[in-house]
Each structure stands twice: as structure tokens, then as C-alpha cells.
Short mmCIF file of C-alpha atoms in Angstrom, two decimals:
data_model
loop_
_atom_site.label_atom_id
_atom_site.label_comp_id
_atom_site.label_asym_id
_atom_site.label_seq_id
_atom_site.Cartn_x
_atom_site.Cartn_y
_atom_site.Cartn_z
CA UNK A 346 119.75 68.31 112.99
CA UNK A 347 117.32 70.72 111.36
CA UNK A 348 114.07 71.87 113.38
CA UNK A 349 111.46 69.94 111.65
CA UNK A 350 108.99 70.10 114.54
CA UNK A 351 106.74 72.43 111.69
CA UNK A 352 106.43 69.94 109.69
CA UNK A 353 103.29 67.87 110.60
CA UNK A 354 102.09 66.35 107.47
CA UNK A 355 104.04 63.19 105.68
CA UNK A 356 102.13 62.08 102.71
CA UNK A 357 103.30 58.12 102.11
CA UNK A 358 102.04 58.16 98.82
CA UNK A 359 104.29 60.88 97.04
CA UNK A 360 108.18 60.23 97.31
CA UNK A 361 110.94 62.07 98.02
CA UNK A 362 110.86 65.78 99.14
CA UNK A 363 106.92 65.72 97.97
CA UNK A 364 106.05 63.20 100.88
CA UNK A 365 106.25 66.44 102.97
CA UNK A 366 106.52 69.37 100.87
CA UNK A 367 104.05 70.46 97.90
CA UNK A 368 105.05 70.06 94.32
CA UNK A 369 105.83 73.85 94.33
CA UNK A 370 107.50 73.90 97.79
CA UNK A 371 109.92 71.21 96.42
CA UNK A 372 110.96 72.87 93.08
CA UNK A 373 111.47 76.16 94.86
CA UNK A 374 113.61 74.45 97.49
CA UNK A 375 115.75 72.62 94.82
CA UNK A 376 116.46 75.74 93.20
CA UNK A 377 117.90 76.85 96.40
CA UNK A 378 119.88 73.93 96.84
CA UNK A 379 121.37 73.90 93.05
CA UNK A 380 122.23 77.78 93.86
CA UNK A 381 123.71 76.97 97.18
CA UNK A 382 125.74 73.76 95.64
CA UNK A 383 127.26 75.97 92.87
CA UNK A 384 130.56 78.16 94.20
CA UNK A 385 130.28 80.09 91.23
CA UNK A 386 126.75 81.72 92.54
CA UNK A 387 125.68 83.74 95.51
CA UNK A 388 124.23 81.50 98.70
CA UNK A 389 121.24 83.43 98.44
CA UNK A 390 118.39 84.35 96.14
CA UNK A 391 116.01 86.89 95.97
CA UNK A 392 112.39 86.02 94.94
CA UNK A 393 112.37 87.48 91.99
CA UNK A 394 115.57 85.36 91.13
CA UNK A 395 113.89 82.22 91.92
CA UNK A 396 110.72 83.35 90.04
CA UNK A 397 112.85 83.96 86.92
CA UNK A 398 114.48 80.29 87.17
CA UNK A 399 111.10 78.80 87.78
CA UNK A 400 108.53 80.47 85.27
CA UNK A 401 110.63 78.91 82.28
CA UNK A 402 109.88 75.26 84.03
CA UNK A 403 106.47 75.46 85.23
CA UNK A 404 103.47 77.85 85.18
CA UNK A 405 103.69 80.11 88.17
CA UNK A 406 103.23 83.49 89.22
CA UNK A 407 105.63 85.90 91.43
CA UNK A 408 102.93 85.84 94.16
CA UNK A 409 103.10 82.27 94.52
CA UNK A 410 106.76 81.98 94.95
CA UNK A 411 106.73 84.71 97.48
CA UNK A 412 103.91 82.87 99.69
CA UNK A 413 105.99 79.66 99.17
CA UNK A 414 109.11 80.99 100.67
CA UNK A 415 107.32 82.58 103.42
CA UNK A 416 105.98 79.35 104.42
CA UNK A 417 109.31 77.20 104.17
CA UNK A 418 110.37 80.19 106.13
CA UNK A 419 107.43 79.46 109.05
CA UNK A 420 108.61 75.63 108.86
CA UNK A 421 112.24 76.52 109.37
CA UNK A 422 113.46 75.15 106.28
CA UNK A 423 114.90 78.36 104.45
CA UNK A 424 116.32 81.12 106.71
CA UNK A 425 115.76 84.93 105.22
CA UNK A 426 117.30 88.41 105.98
CA UNK A 427 116.54 91.83 104.69
CA UNK A 428 119.37 93.06 102.25
CA UNK A 429 119.57 96.75 100.71
CA UNK A 430 121.14 96.46 97.19
CA UNK A 431 120.70 98.34 94.29
CA UNK A 432 117.10 97.24 93.33
CA UNK A 433 116.58 98.56 97.07
CA UNK A 434 115.19 96.48 99.84
CA UNK A 435 114.20 92.80 99.77
CA UNK A 436 114.65 89.43 101.70
CA UNK A 437 117.14 87.03 100.34
CA UNK A 438 116.38 83.15 101.25
CA UNK A 439 118.82 80.73 102.07
CA UNK A 440 118.19 76.85 102.78
CA UNK A 441 118.63 76.08 106.22
CA UNK A 442 120.23 72.93 105.60
CA UNK A 443 121.49 70.88 103.17
CA UNK A 444 119.13 68.37 101.47
CA UNK A 445 120.75 65.38 103.10
CA UNK A 446 120.64 67.08 106.39
CA UNK A 447 116.86 67.86 106.19
CA UNK A 448 116.08 64.29 105.09
CA UNK A 449 117.76 62.90 107.61
CA UNK A 450 115.96 64.98 110.35
CA UNK A 451 112.65 64.70 108.68
CA UNK A 452 113.28 60.48 108.95
CA UNK A 453 114.61 60.79 112.74
CA UNK A 454 111.58 63.09 113.52
CA UNK A 455 109.45 60.35 111.83
CA UNK A 456 111.02 57.34 113.53
CA UNK A 457 110.72 59.27 116.96
CA UNK A 458 106.98 60.23 116.42
CA UNK A 459 106.31 56.31 115.75
CA UNK A 460 108.12 55.09 118.79
CA UNK A 461 106.60 57.78 121.08
CA UNK A 462 103.09 56.55 119.72
CA UNK A 463 103.34 53.19 119.17
CA UNK A 464 106.31 52.36 121.95
CA UNK A 465 107.31 48.64 122.06
CA UNK A 466 105.15 47.61 118.64
CA UNK A 467 107.43 50.41 116.86
CA UNK A 468 111.18 49.02 118.32
CA UNK A 469 110.02 45.59 118.17
CA UNK A 470 109.27 46.20 114.10
CA UNK A 471 112.41 48.08 113.67
CA UNK A 472 114.39 45.27 115.47
CA UNK A 473 112.70 42.63 113.21
CA UNK A 474 113.16 44.71 110.18
CA UNK A 475 116.76 45.66 110.37
CA UNK A 476 117.58 42.55 112.10
CA UNK A 477 120.42 40.36 110.32
CA UNK A 478 118.03 38.04 108.91
CA UNK A 479 116.42 40.85 106.85
CA UNK A 480 120.46 41.85 105.76
CA UNK A 481 119.76 41.44 101.95
CA UNK A 482 116.04 43.31 101.99
CA UNK A 483 118.48 46.70 103.70
CA UNK A 484 121.07 46.24 101.41
CA UNK A 485 118.80 46.64 98.32
CA UNK A 486 117.62 49.62 100.10
CA UNK A 487 120.87 51.19 100.48
CA UNK B 1467 62.14 113.63 138.52
CA UNK B 1468 64.15 116.80 139.81
CA UNK B 1469 66.10 116.48 136.47
CA UNK B 1470 62.79 116.94 134.57
CA UNK B 1471 61.68 119.54 136.43
CA UNK B 1472 64.49 121.66 135.67
CA UNK B 1473 63.70 123.56 132.49
CA UNK B 1474 67.39 124.82 131.86
CA UNK B 1475 68.59 121.01 132.13
CA UNK B 1476 65.36 119.81 130.12
CA UNK B 1477 65.95 122.53 127.54
CA UNK B 1478 70.12 121.60 127.33
CA UNK B 1479 69.59 118.02 126.71
CA UNK B 1480 66.87 118.35 123.66
CA UNK B 1481 69.16 121.03 122.00
CA UNK B 1482 71.82 118.48 122.87
CA UNK B 1483 70.03 115.73 121.03
CA UNK B 1484 68.64 117.94 118.33
CA UNK B 1485 72.26 118.96 117.21
CA UNK B 1486 73.54 115.40 117.88
CA UNK B 1487 70.67 114.24 114.97
CA UNK B 1488 71.58 117.12 112.99
CA UNK B 1489 75.43 116.41 112.74
CA UNK B 1490 74.35 112.94 111.59
CA UNK B 1491 71.62 114.33 108.98
CA UNK B 1492 74.83 116.83 107.68
CA UNK B 1493 77.20 114.18 107.61
CA UNK B 1494 74.91 112.53 105.14
CA UNK B 1495 75.90 115.23 102.82
CA UNK B 1496 78.40 114.63 100.14
CA UNK B 1497 79.83 117.89 99.55
CA UNK B 1498 81.76 117.94 102.90
CA UNK B 1499 85.31 117.96 103.05
CA UNK B 1500 87.39 115.41 105.22
CA UNK B 1501 88.08 118.30 107.93
CA UNK B 1502 84.31 118.65 108.31
CA UNK B 1503 82.99 115.27 108.29
CA UNK B 1504 85.60 114.63 111.03
CA UNK B 1505 84.14 117.70 112.96
CA UNK B 1506 80.64 116.47 112.59
CA UNK B 1507 81.85 112.80 113.92
CA UNK B 1508 83.11 114.23 117.12
CA UNK B 1509 80.37 116.99 117.59
CA UNK B 1510 77.62 114.23 116.99
CA UNK B 1511 79.36 112.16 119.91
CA UNK B 1512 79.48 114.94 122.17
CA UNK B 1513 76.11 116.31 121.52
CA UNK B 1514 74.82 112.83 122.02
CA UNK B 1515 76.42 112.21 125.35
CA UNK B 1516 76.27 115.42 126.99
CA UNK B 1517 72.65 114.86 128.24
CA UNK B 1518 73.87 112.10 129.78
CA UNK B 1519 77.21 113.39 131.48
CA UNK B 1520 74.44 116.15 132.73
CA UNK B 1521 72.02 113.71 134.38
CA UNK B 1522 74.73 111.72 135.93
CA UNK B 1523 76.64 114.43 137.56
CA UNK B 1524 74.18 116.64 138.57
CA UNK B 1525 70.80 114.44 139.38
CA UNK B 1526 71.87 110.57 139.19
CA UNK B 1527 72.43 109.95 142.67
CA UNK B 1528 69.46 111.22 143.78
CA UNK B 1529 67.05 110.02 141.02
CA UNK B 1530 67.17 106.55 140.53
CA UNK B 1531 68.75 103.60 143.01
CA UNK B 1532 71.87 102.81 141.40
CA UNK B 1533 74.84 103.82 143.22
CA UNK B 1534 76.69 106.81 142.95
CA UNK B 1535 80.07 105.23 142.11
CA UNK B 1536 78.15 102.95 139.40
CA UNK B 1537 76.43 105.83 137.43
CA UNK B 1538 79.54 107.90 137.99
CA UNK B 1539 81.44 105.23 136.35
CA UNK B 1540 78.72 104.99 133.81
CA UNK B 1541 78.90 108.45 132.67
CA UNK B 1542 82.78 108.92 132.46
CA UNK B 1543 82.84 105.45 130.24
CA UNK B 1544 81.61 107.44 127.31
CA UNK B 1545 83.66 110.13 127.21
CA UNK B 1546 86.56 108.16 128.08
CA UNK B 1547 86.21 105.34 125.54
CA UNK B 1548 86.35 107.77 123.24
CA UNK B 1549 89.28 109.46 124.44
CA UNK B 1550 91.22 106.29 124.42
CA UNK B 1551 90.19 105.27 120.98
CA UNK B 1552 91.57 108.35 119.57
CA UNK B 1553 94.66 108.14 121.63
CA UNK B 1554 94.89 104.64 120.40
CA UNK B 1555 94.43 105.35 116.98
CA UNK B 1556 96.42 108.91 116.51
CA UNK B 1557 99.23 107.86 119.18
CA UNK B 1558 99.30 104.51 120.37
CA UNK B 1559 99.24 102.25 117.19
CA UNK B 1560 101.24 104.46 115.16
CA UNK B 1561 103.83 104.63 118.48
CA UNK B 1562 103.79 100.85 118.26
CA UNK B 1563 105.04 100.50 115.07
CA UNK B 1564 107.74 103.10 115.34
CA UNK B 1565 108.87 101.00 118.53
CA UNK B 1566 108.51 97.79 116.91
CA UNK B 1567 111.91 95.84 116.67
CA UNK B 1568 110.31 94.86 113.05
CA UNK B 1569 110.64 98.38 111.74
CA UNK B 1570 113.33 99.99 110.38
CA UNK B 1571 113.88 103.61 108.60
CA UNK B 1572 114.90 103.25 104.89
CA UNK B 1573 118.13 104.63 103.52
CA UNK B 1574 117.55 103.40 99.76
CA UNK B 1575 118.33 107.33 98.24
CA UNK B 1576 116.17 106.72 95.40
CA UNK B 1577 113.14 106.15 97.06
CA UNK B 1578 114.02 108.66 99.79
CA UNK B 1579 114.46 111.40 96.87
CA UNK B 1580 110.97 110.06 94.89
CA UNK B 1581 109.17 110.83 98.33
CA UNK B 1582 110.88 114.40 98.76
CA UNK B 1583 110.00 115.32 95.16
CA UNK B 1584 106.34 114.43 95.26
CA UNK B 1585 105.65 115.58 99.03
CA UNK B 1586 107.26 119.15 98.01
CA UNK B 1587 104.92 119.38 94.96
CA UNK B 1588 101.79 118.75 96.89
CA UNK B 1589 102.98 120.94 99.50
CA UNK B 1590 102.96 118.42 102.51
CA UNK B 1591 105.51 117.74 105.05
CA UNK B 1592 108.03 114.96 103.43
CA UNK B 1593 106.80 111.43 105.74
CA UNK B 1594 109.32 109.71 107.18
CA UNK B 1595 109.78 106.06 105.08
CA UNK B 1596 109.74 103.05 107.42
CA UNK B 1597 110.04 99.39 106.54
CA UNK B 1598 108.50 96.30 108.23
CA UNK B 1599 110.30 92.91 108.57
CA UNK B 1600 107.40 90.83 107.11
CA UNK B 1601 106.70 88.87 104.13
CA UNK B 1602 102.96 90.12 104.08
CA UNK B 1603 102.79 92.46 101.48
CA UNK B 1604 101.23 95.58 102.66
CA UNK B 1605 101.92 99.78 102.76
CA UNK B 1606 99.87 102.49 104.94
CA UNK B 1607 100.40 105.72 106.44
CA UNK B 1608 99.99 107.73 109.60
CA UNK B 1609 99.17 111.48 109.72
CA UNK B 1610 99.31 111.90 113.59
CA UNK B 1611 102.17 113.89 115.26
CA UNK B 1612 104.66 112.64 112.16
CA UNK B 1613 103.28 111.93 108.62
CA UNK B 1614 104.98 108.23 107.77
CA UNK B 1615 104.32 105.77 105.25
CA UNK B 1616 105.19 102.14 106.28
CA UNK B 1617 105.91 99.34 103.69
CA UNK B 1618 106.53 95.59 104.45
CA UNK B 1619 109.67 94.11 102.84
CA UNK B 1620 107.02 91.69 101.06
CA UNK B 1621 105.40 94.45 98.96
CA UNK B 1622 108.88 95.46 97.95
CA UNK B 1623 109.51 92.09 97.07
CA UNK B 1624 106.58 91.25 94.80
CA UNK B 1625 106.18 94.88 92.94
CA UNK B 1626 108.70 96.48 90.66
CA UNK B 1627 110.08 100.12 90.90
CA UNK B 1628 107.19 101.45 89.18
CA UNK B 1629 104.48 100.18 91.19
CA UNK B 1630 106.33 100.65 94.51
CA UNK B 1631 106.30 104.60 93.03
CA UNK B 1632 102.25 104.29 92.48
CA UNK B 1633 102.20 102.94 96.06
CA UNK B 1634 104.05 105.45 97.73
CA UNK B 1635 101.89 108.31 95.72
CA UNK B 1636 98.99 106.53 96.89
CA UNK B 1637 99.83 106.90 100.51
CA UNK B 1638 101.18 110.75 99.96
CA UNK B 1639 97.86 111.26 98.34
CA UNK B 1640 95.71 109.99 101.77
CA UNK B 1641 98.48 112.06 104.01
CA UNK B 1642 97.69 115.07 101.89
CA UNK B 1643 93.69 114.45 102.38
CA UNK B 1644 93.92 112.96 106.02
CA UNK B 1645 92.39 109.96 105.06
CA UNK B 1646 93.64 108.34 108.39
CA UNK B 1647 92.31 110.59 110.41
CA UNK B 1648 88.69 109.95 108.75
CA UNK B 1649 89.21 106.43 108.99
CA UNK B 1650 90.25 106.48 112.62
CA UNK B 1651 87.23 108.78 113.37
CA UNK B 1652 84.56 106.29 111.64
CA UNK B 1653 85.95 103.80 114.18
CA UNK B 1654 85.14 105.89 117.07
CA UNK B 1655 81.84 106.65 115.31
CA UNK B 1656 80.95 103.10 116.10
CA UNK B 1657 80.61 104.04 119.87
CA UNK B 1658 77.35 105.89 118.93
CA UNK B 1659 74.28 104.04 118.51
CA UNK B 1660 72.92 105.87 115.52
CA UNK B 1661 76.18 105.08 113.67
CA UNK B 1662 74.28 102.36 111.25
CA UNK B 1663 72.41 105.87 110.05
CA UNK B 1664 75.38 107.08 108.27
CA UNK B 1665 78.16 104.53 107.77
CA UNK B 1666 81.26 105.76 106.56
CA UNK B 1667 82.37 102.95 104.45
CA UNK B 1668 81.67 105.10 100.83
CA UNK B 1669 83.69 107.93 101.94
CA UNK B 1670 86.41 105.57 102.95
CA UNK B 1671 86.05 103.76 99.51
CA UNK B 1672 85.76 107.59 97.81
CA UNK B 1673 89.19 108.26 99.71
CA UNK B 1674 90.79 105.25 98.09
CA UNK B 1675 89.64 106.42 94.66
CA UNK B 1676 91.02 109.85 95.06
CA UNK B 1677 94.29 108.55 96.30
CA UNK B 1678 94.47 106.16 93.14
CA UNK B 1679 93.13 109.32 90.80
CA UNK B 1680 96.34 111.18 92.23
CA UNK B 1681 98.75 108.26 91.28
CA UNK B 1682 96.87 108.17 87.73
CA UNK B 1683 97.78 112.11 87.24
CA UNK B 1684 101.08 112.12 88.43
CA UNK B 1685 101.92 108.61 86.44
CA UNK B 1686 100.07 109.34 83.72
CA UNK B 1687 98.55 106.08 83.75
CA UNK B 1688 96.41 103.26 85.78
CA UNK B 1689 98.92 100.74 84.69
CA UNK B 1690 101.32 100.60 87.65
CA UNK B 1691 98.69 101.40 90.71
CA UNK B 1692 96.21 98.43 88.88
CA UNK B 1693 99.00 96.07 88.74
CA UNK B 1694 100.19 96.65 92.14
CA UNK B 1695 96.60 96.30 93.61
CA UNK B 1696 95.87 92.93 91.38
CA UNK B 1697 99.27 91.65 92.88
CA UNK B 1698 98.31 92.44 96.35
CA UNK B 1699 94.80 90.70 95.65
CA UNK B 1700 96.71 87.61 94.17
CA UNK B 1701 99.02 86.90 97.26
CA UNK B 1702 96.32 87.13 99.54
CA UNK B 1703 93.94 84.59 97.18
CA UNK B 1704 97.17 82.48 96.75
CA UNK B 1705 98.07 82.80 100.77
CA UNK B 1706 94.64 81.56 101.51
CA UNK B 1707 94.27 78.64 98.94
CA UNK B 1708 97.66 77.33 100.12
CA UNK B 1709 96.76 77.17 103.46
CA UNK B 1710 93.44 75.49 102.92
CA UNK B 1711 95.23 73.09 100.59
CA UNK B 1712 98.22 72.18 102.53
CA UNK B 1713 97.43 73.05 106.15
#
């Protein structure tokens, strides 16, 4: 499970990654995942490489990408290391987990927090919601 | 009373205060070099606090009702504060950076060659180049016992080669002019109650402009140093704005 304790806000009016990340954070993370999934590309990316990929799709500054990557690093969603290469010394970033693992961790964290805060009320609701009687409703979700 | 009745003590104290004010007065002149300004700062502090030290050491225990221990502590506290500030500024803080686990030496031969070439041109000892493991873009230099330039990985991430070179040249200029000494001295100067008569912010700004001018003369353009500074400002603005919006 990914450590998601630093993600403190869930925006239920948003869907998908944007419920707990900003639009730019989501785009940066998706870019890292796409790269990580493609075996022909290196798993780690520099700030400038991510910027070059995103600037064609949206209006964004290099400094914004740097700020966002640092935020994702602090939230422990991405990791980084210093690398010395042809272009000098840089950070290379890579995702801490796959998309599935991250989403699973977020869901577990939210559910655990609901149970911690609301105790039996939350547990009763989950039992009722995911009971056999609601099988059809649950099937539609999956 | 005994202190005031001693003509030599009175004369020494008055002379010392006069020299303290004279130092501040001369500090306001724009024609002094950094070395001269630094000398004037420490002269001002020494002349300002000399009479108090003289009074405490010779007369205080007999002249006033505060215990000898307390007056001794009071009289030693000022020179101790100055000494500790100097120690912290010139040795303590640089050592902390050198010893930090987040600091490592730079092995990039291109960058090291660039630093050596331009250090030799301006006849200064080649500073050591260090990189700090942090995303916040920053660059600074120390002159203390070993000239050094520190740059964060963050600044190397957002600047291109020419912009990085402009930042290195900027720091080399600071080392050449001894700006760090003036900066630390300006903090120590705040120990004086008369520091408001002469703040050193205009001198420090002038040092920044001189360093930029050195970059311009070397690179024959303002383009790179200006875009480097613009990116640093942008990062700061973005960082603050994102923190406010998302946190």
C-alpha cells in the first residue's frame, strides 16, 4: 500500500485522480505513468522532459512543473534521485506506485478514516450498501 | 560617581563615543570599498561598547546596586554576541552546509572547468562547487576559510546551461568583491542601537547590481542572468500561489 497520509483533502465533486490531486498534478503523474508503462522508455524522467511533453497539450511553465513535482514528492506519490549525466546534475522522478495501487491506497485511506470518525454508523452503512440485496447496484459499478 | 570623577575614564569614554558616531557618519559615504565599510562597522561597534565595558570592569560593582555578577554578564554579553555572530556567519553556517548530508561535491568537468577558467581570469582562488539536494532553486557563495559556491539541484533543473553559467559568474563576482563579508557584517551591525542611522540595504543592492554587471561584461549580454532571475522569481511565485490554492 502507498503511504497516502499526506493527502488530506478529497474533492468529491471531481472525478478520478483530480478528486485528490490538482489538474496539473494529475497530468504530471499520468505522464510519469505512461512513461513507466512503456518498456521502450526510461522509467525516470527529468523536469524538462515532462515539461516538453506537457507544453504541447496545455499552457504550462517549466517552473510550474518543477513546483508540482516537488509537491508530489512531498506527498510521497513520486520519488526522485539525483543523477549526473550529459546535461549535468538533475533530479529524475518516477512514480512510487502504479495507478491501481495509488487509487487502492486512497480508497482504503478514505474508508479507514470514515470508520475512525463515524465508527458503527460507517460500518453499518457499508454492510447495508454492499450486502447481497444491493448486488445489482454493486455489479453496475464493477 | 567615582567613574565620572576620573578624568581619564571620562575622556576615554567621550572619545570612544565620538569615534563610534564618526564611524557611522563615514559609513554613509558611498565611496568606500567593502573592506573599508566592514572596518567601519566593527570600529563603530567596538567604540560604542568600549565605555560600557570600561565602566563595568572598573566601577560598576561599587557605583550601582546591581550585583557584580549581573553587571559582569551584561558587559560581557555584547562582545560575546558580536564574537558569536562573527563565528556563526563566517565559520558556523558554512561548516553546517559543508557537513550536511544533503551537500555533495560537483564532479561535472564542464562546470568545474568553467569555474576554474573564470576564477583565474579575475585572479581569485578557484572556489569549490557544491550541490545541495533540494528542489528549491537557490545559489549562494561563502568566502570564509575556503571560497565555495553552492547550487541546489532545483536551480540546475530549471535553468539551461548558459543561465547556470550566468549564476556561477554572479557568485564569482560576489567572492571577488567580498560581498558575503559585507552581508554578515550588516547583520552584526544590527547589534548597535544606532544601526537605523545607516542601514546597509543600498550597499547590498549595489553588490547585487555589480555582480550582474560582471555577468554582463563576461557573457556580453543581460539575457541569461535576467532569465535566470525571472525563473527564480516565477518558481517562488508559483510555489506560494499553489500552496495557497491547494492547501
